[in-house]
Coordinates of C-alpha atoms in Angstrom, one line a residue:
X12 CA -9.7 -3.5 -8.6
X13 CA -10.2 -6.4 -6.3
X14 CA -13.9 -7.2 -5.9
X15 CA -13.6 -9.8 -3.1
X16 CA -11.8 -8.9 0.1
X17 CA -10.6 -11.3 2.8
X18 CA -8.9 -10.7 6.1
X19 CA -5.5 -9.2 6.1
X20 CA -2.3 -11.3 6.3
X21 CA -1.6 -10.0 9.8
X22 CA -5.1 -11.0 11.0
X23 CA -4.6 -14.5 9.5
X24 CA -1.3 -14.9 11.3
X25 CA -2.7 -13.7 14.6
X26 CA -5.4 -16.2 14.4
X27 CA -3.0 -19.1 14.2
X28 CA -0.9 -17.9 17.2
X29 CA 2.0 -16.3 15.3
X30 CA 3.9 -13.8 17.5
X31 CA 4.0 -10.2 16.5
X32 CA 7.5 -9.0 17.5
X33 CA 7.0 -5.4 16.4
X34 CA 5.0 -3.4 13.9
X35 CA 4.8 0.1 12.5
X36 CA 3.1 2.4 10.0
X37 CA 5.3 4.2 7.5
X38 CA 2.3 6.2 6.0
X39 CA -1.3 5.4 5.3
X40 CA -1.2 2.4 3.0
X41 CA 2.2 1.0 3.9
X42 CA 2.9 -0.8 7.2
X43 CA 5.6 -3.2 8.5
X44 CA 5.6 -6.2 10.8
X45 CA 8.1 -8.7 12.2
X46 CA 6.7 -12.1 13.0
X47 CA 7.9 -15.4 14.5
X48 CA 6.0 -18.6 14.0
X49 CA 6.4 -22.3 14.4
X50 CA 4.6 -25.6 13.7
X51 CA 1.3 -24.3 12.3
X52 CA -0.7 -23.9 9.2
X53 CA -1.7 -20.5 7.6
X54 CA -4.2 -19.6 4.9
X55 CA -4.5 -16.3 3.1
X56 CA -7.8 -15.7 1.4
X57 CA -7.9 -12.7 -0.9
X58 CA -6.2 -10.1 1.4
X59 CA -6.9 -6.6 0.2
X60 CA -3.2 -5.6 0.3
X61 CA 0.1 -6.8 -1.3
X62 CA 2.5 -8.5 1.0
X63 CA 6.3 -8.6 0.6
X64 CA 7.9 -11.1 3.0
X65 CA 11.6 -11.5 3.8
X66 CA 12.7 -14.6 5.8
X67 CA 15.1 -13.6 8.6
X68 CA 15.6 -16.9 10.4
X69 CA 14.7 -20.5 9.7
X70 CA 11.9 -21.3 7.2
X71 CA 13.6 -24.5 6.0
X72 CA 10.5 -26.5 6.6
X73 CA 7.9 -24.0 5.4
X74 CA 6.0 -25.2 2.4
X75 CA 3.4 -23.4 0.3
X76 CA 0.8 -26.0 -0.8
X77 CA 0.6 -24.4 -4.3
X78 CA 4.3 -24.8 -4.8
X79 CA 5.4 -27.8 -2.8
X80 CA 8.9 -28.1 -4.4
X81 CA 10.1 -24.8 -2.9
X82 CA 11.4 -24.3 0.6
X83 CA 12.0 -21.2 2.7
X84 CA 15.4 -20.1 4.1
X85 CA 16.9 -16.9 5.4
X86 CA 17.0 -14.1 2.8
X87 CA 14.3 -15.7 0.7
X88 CA 11.5 -13.4 -0.4
X89 CA 7.8 -14.0 -1.1
X90 CA 5.6 -11.5 -3.0
X91 CA 1.9 -12.1 -2.6
X92 CA -0.3 -9.8 -4.7
X93 CA -3.6 -8.5 -3.2
X94 CA -6.4 -10.9 -3.9
X95 CA -4.3 -14.0 -4.1
X96 CA -5.0 -17.3 -2.3
X97 CA -2.3 -19.4 -0.6
X98 CA -2.0 -22.2 2.0
X99 CA 1.1 -22.7 4.1
X100 CA 2.6 -25.4 6.3
X101 CA 5.0 -24.0 8.9
X102 CA 7.4 -26.7 10.1
X103 CA 9.9 -25.8 12.7
X104 CA 10.5 -22.2 13.7
X105 CA 11.1 -19.1 11.6
X106 CA 11.1 -15.3 11.7
X107 CA 10.1 -13.0 8.9
X108 CA 9.6 -9.3 8.0
X109 CA 6.4 -8.2 6.2
X110 CA 5.7 -5.1 4.2
X111 CA 1.9 -4.6 3.6
X112 CA 1.2 -2.3 0.7
X113 CA -2.2 -1.0 -0.3
X114 CA -2.8 -1.3 -4.1
X115 CA -4.0 2.2 -4.4
X116 CA -0.9 3.5 -2.6
X117 CA 1.3 1.4 -4.8
X118 CA -0.3 2.9 -7.9
X119 CA 0.0 6.4 -6.5
X120 CA 3.7 5.9 -5.6
X121 CA 4.4 4.4 -9.0
X122 CA 3.1 7.5 -10.8
X123 CA 4.2 10.3 -8.5
X124 CA 7.5 8.8 -7.2
X125 CA 8.8 6.9 -10.2
X126 CA 6.9 8.2 -13.2
X127 CA 5.4 4.8 -14.0
X128 CA 2.0 4.3 -15.5
X129 CA -0.1 2.6 -12.8
X130 CA -2.0 0.7 -15.5
X131 CA 1.2 -1.3 -16.2
X132 CA 1.5 -2.6 -12.6
X133 CA 1.2 -6.4 -12.5
X134 CA 2.8 -7.9 -9.4
X135 CA 4.3 -11.4 -9.8
X136 CA 3.3 -14.1 -7.3
X137 CA 6.7 -15.2 -5.9
X138 CA 7.4 -18.0 -3.5
X139 CA 10.9 -18.3 -1.9
X140 CA 12.7 -16.3 -4.5
X141 CA 16.2 -14.9 -4.4
X142 CA 16.6 -11.1 -4.6
X143 CA 19.7 -10.0 -2.8
X144 CA 19.1 -6.3 -3.5
X145 CA 15.7 -6.3 -1.9
X146 CA 16.9 -8.5 1.0
X147 CA 19.8 -6.1 1.6
X148 CA 17.6 -3.0 1.5
X149 CA 15.1 -4.5 4.0
X150 CA 17.8 -5.7 6.4
X151 CA 20.1 -2.6 6.3
X152 CA 17.6 0.1 5.6
X153 CA 14.4 -1.0 7.4
X154 CA 15.1 -3.5 10.1
X155 CA 18.0 -1.5 11.6
X156 CA 15.6 1.5 12.3
X157 CA 13.3 2.2 15.2
X158 CA 9.9 2.2 13.5
X159 CA 8.3 4.3 16.3
X160 CA 11.0 6.9 16.5
X161 CA 10.1 10.2 14.7
X162 CA 13.8 10.9 14.1
X163 CA 14.0 7.7 12.0
X164 CA 10.9 8.5 10.0
X165 CA 12.6 10.1 7.0
X166 CA 15.2 7.3 6.7
X167 CA 12.4 4.7 7.1
X168 CA 10.3 6.3 4.4
X169 CA 13.3 6.6 2.0
X170 CA 14.2 2.9 2.6
X171 CA 10.7 1.8 1.9
X172 CA 10.5 3.8 -1.3
X173 CA 13.7 2.1 -2.5
X174 CA 12.1 -1.3 -1.7
X175 CA 8.9 -0.4 -3.6
X176 CA 10.9 0.8 -6.6
X177 CA 12.8 -2.5 -6.7
X178 CA 9.6 -4.5 -6.4
X179 CA 8.0 -2.6 -9.3
X180 CA 11.0 -2.6 -11.5
X181 CA 12.0 -6.2 -11.0
X182 CA 8.8 -8.0 -10.1
X183 CA 5.8 -5.9 -11.0
X184 CA 6.1 -3.4 -13.8
X185 CA 5.4 -4.4 -17.4
X186 CA 7.8 -2.4 -19.6
X187 CA 6.2 -3.5 -22.9
X188 CA 5.6 -0.8 -25.4
X189 CA 2.1 -1.9 -26.5
X190 CA -0.5 0.8 -26.5
X191 CA -2.7 1.0 -23.5
X192 CA -6.4 1.1 -24.3
X193 CA -8.4 3.9 -22.8
X194 CA -7.7 6.0 -19.7
X195 CA -6.0 9.4 -19.3
X196 CA -2.8 10.1 -21.1
X197 CA 0.2 9.9 -18.7
X198 CA 0.7 13.7 -18.8
X199 CA -2.9 14.3 -18.0
X200 CA -2.9 11.6 -15.3
X201 CA 0.1 13.3 -13.6
X202 CA -1.5 16.8 -14.0
X203 CA -4.7 15.6 -12.2
X204 CA -2.7 14.0 -9.4
X205 CA -0.8 17.2 -8.8
X206 CA -3.9 19.4 -9.0
X207 CA -5.8 17.3 -6.5
X208 CA -2.9 17.2 -4.1
X209 CA -2.5 21.0 -4.3
X210 CA -6.2 21.7 -3.7
X211 CA -7.2 19.2 -1.0
X212 CA -8.0 22.0 1.3
X213 CA -10.7 23.3 -1.1
X214 CA -14.0 21.9 -2.5
X215 CA -13.3 19.8 -5.6
X216 CA -16.0 19.0 -8.1
X217 CA -16.1 16.8 -11.2
X218 CA -16.5 19.7 -13.7
X219 CA -13.4 21.4 -12.2
X220 CA -11.2 18.3 -12.6
X221 CA -12.5 17.7 -16.1
X222 CA -11.6 21.2 -17.0
X223 CA -8.1 20.7 -15.7
X224 CA -7.9 17.6 -18.0
X225 CA -9.4 19.6 -20.9
X226 CA -12.0 16.9 -21.4
X227 CA -15.8 16.7 -21.2
X228 CA -17.1 15.8 -17.8
X229 CA -18.6 12.6 -19.0
X230 CA -15.5 11.5 -20.9
X231 CA -13.2 12.5 -18.0
X232 CA -15.2 10.5 -15.5
X233 CA -15.0 7.3 -17.7
X234 CA -11.3 7.8 -18.4
X235 CA -10.5 8.6 -14.8
X236 CA -12.0 5.3 -13.7
X237 CA -9.9 3.4 -16.2
X238 CA -6.7 5.1 -15.2
X239 CA -7.1 5.2 -11.4
X240 CA -9.3 2.1 -10.9
X241 CA -11.9 4.2 -9.0
X242 CA -14.2 7.1 -9.6
X243 CA -12.9 10.7 -9.0
X244 CA -14.8 11.3 -5.7
X245 CA -13.3 8.2 -4.2
X246 CA -9.8 9.1 -5.2
X247 CA -10.2 12.6 -3.7
X248 CA -11.6 11.1 -0.5
X249 CA -8.6 8.8 -0.3
X250 CA -6.1 11.6 -0.7
X251 CA -7.9 13.7 2.0
X252 CA -7.8 10.9 4.5
X253 CA -4.1 10.2 3.6
X254 CA -3.2 13.9 4.2
X255 CA -5.2 13.8 7.5
X256 CA -3.2 10.8 8.7
X257 CA 0.0 12.5 7.9
X258 CA -1.0 15.7 9.7
X259 CA -2.3 13.9 12.8
X260 CA 1.1 12.3 13.4
X261 CA 2.1 15.7 14.8
X262 CA 0.4 15.9 18.2
X263 CA 0.5 19.7 18.2
X264 CA -1.9 19.9 15.2
X265 CA -5.5 20.1 16.4
X266 CA -8.2 18.0 14.7
X267 CA -10.0 21.2 13.7
X268 CA -6.9 22.4 11.8
X269 CA -6.5 18.9 10.2
X270 CA -10.2 19.0 9.1
X271 CA -9.8 22.4 7.4
X272 CA -6.5 21.5 5.8
X273 CA -8.0 18.5 4.2
X274 CA -11.1 20.2 2.8
X275 CA -13.7 19.3 5.4
X276 CA -16.3 21.9 6.3
X277 CA -16.1 21.1 10.0
X278 CA -14.5 18.8 12.5
X279 CA -17.7 16.8 12.8
X280 CA -17.7 16.3 9.0
X281 CA -14.1 15.2 9.1
X282 CA -14.8 12.8 12.0
X283 CA -17.7 11.1 10.1
X284 CA -15.7 10.7 6.9
X285 CA -12.6 9.4 8.7
X286 CA -14.6 6.8 10.7
X287 CA -16.4 5.7 7.6
X288 CA -13.0 5.0 6.0
X289 CA -10.9 3.8 8.9
X290 CA -13.5 2.4 11.3
X291 CA -12.3 4.6 14.2
X292 CA -12.6 8.3 15.0
X293 CA -9.6 10.6 14.3
X294 CA -9.0 10.9 18.1
X295 CA -8.9 7.1 18.5
X296 CA -6.6 6.7 15.5
X297 CA -4.2 9.3 16.9
X298 CA -4.3 7.7 20.4
X299 CA -3.2 4.4 18.9
X300 CA 0.0 5.9 17.4

């Protein structure tokens, strides 16, 4: 886990006057943005999310201080892992597309979507690399869609999943066969993920999860933290909030129903938990969609 968090890449770009052309949220933990920028300097200090960047126009005079021999160009990609540091000089004008990926979401998708052990995720730090497959997926499968149109939601989600898979397979997943030390076995890991997801509308306690894993409560808590990078209660809280965000995208679903569907005892309990995690109330979050 990243111990030191800095401002997001989007905040850093906004501070230097970059123009946000459009943005969208695919699901909680994955968002998109198109930016234009010219003649400025940018600094990213330990952002809490991964950033995949595809250059769309220009970029020939963009230089990363840590890799001064490389230059940007259309179809070049940059992959900036969460917690990295970088300094950039933007000469001339350019346009780019960003995918912002929460590390916890990346780990969750790696396991549930692709059957990959999240402990093997190790994203490369790439500067102006060539990856025609990822570039094509972003341009044809993401940029061509309306990010705010509900009818494009499934296609957008599918395209993003393909991009994430390519990133993991080509630039972030260690396929070595060495034995991983500690943590839950992959089959137990998947069983716990499925169990939590199926019981989010119910109270979940540590003894219950440990029993599902067939481990002692003490040993399960330790191994869970190794595998998931967080304690069990935090993981369950994260999944509840994620489900709530998905449900709230439907304006016909009341907040009271959302609260009960996500395992909160009342709407007020849900509101307090959501605001603690997101910084806004569920109503404010929904109004901003």
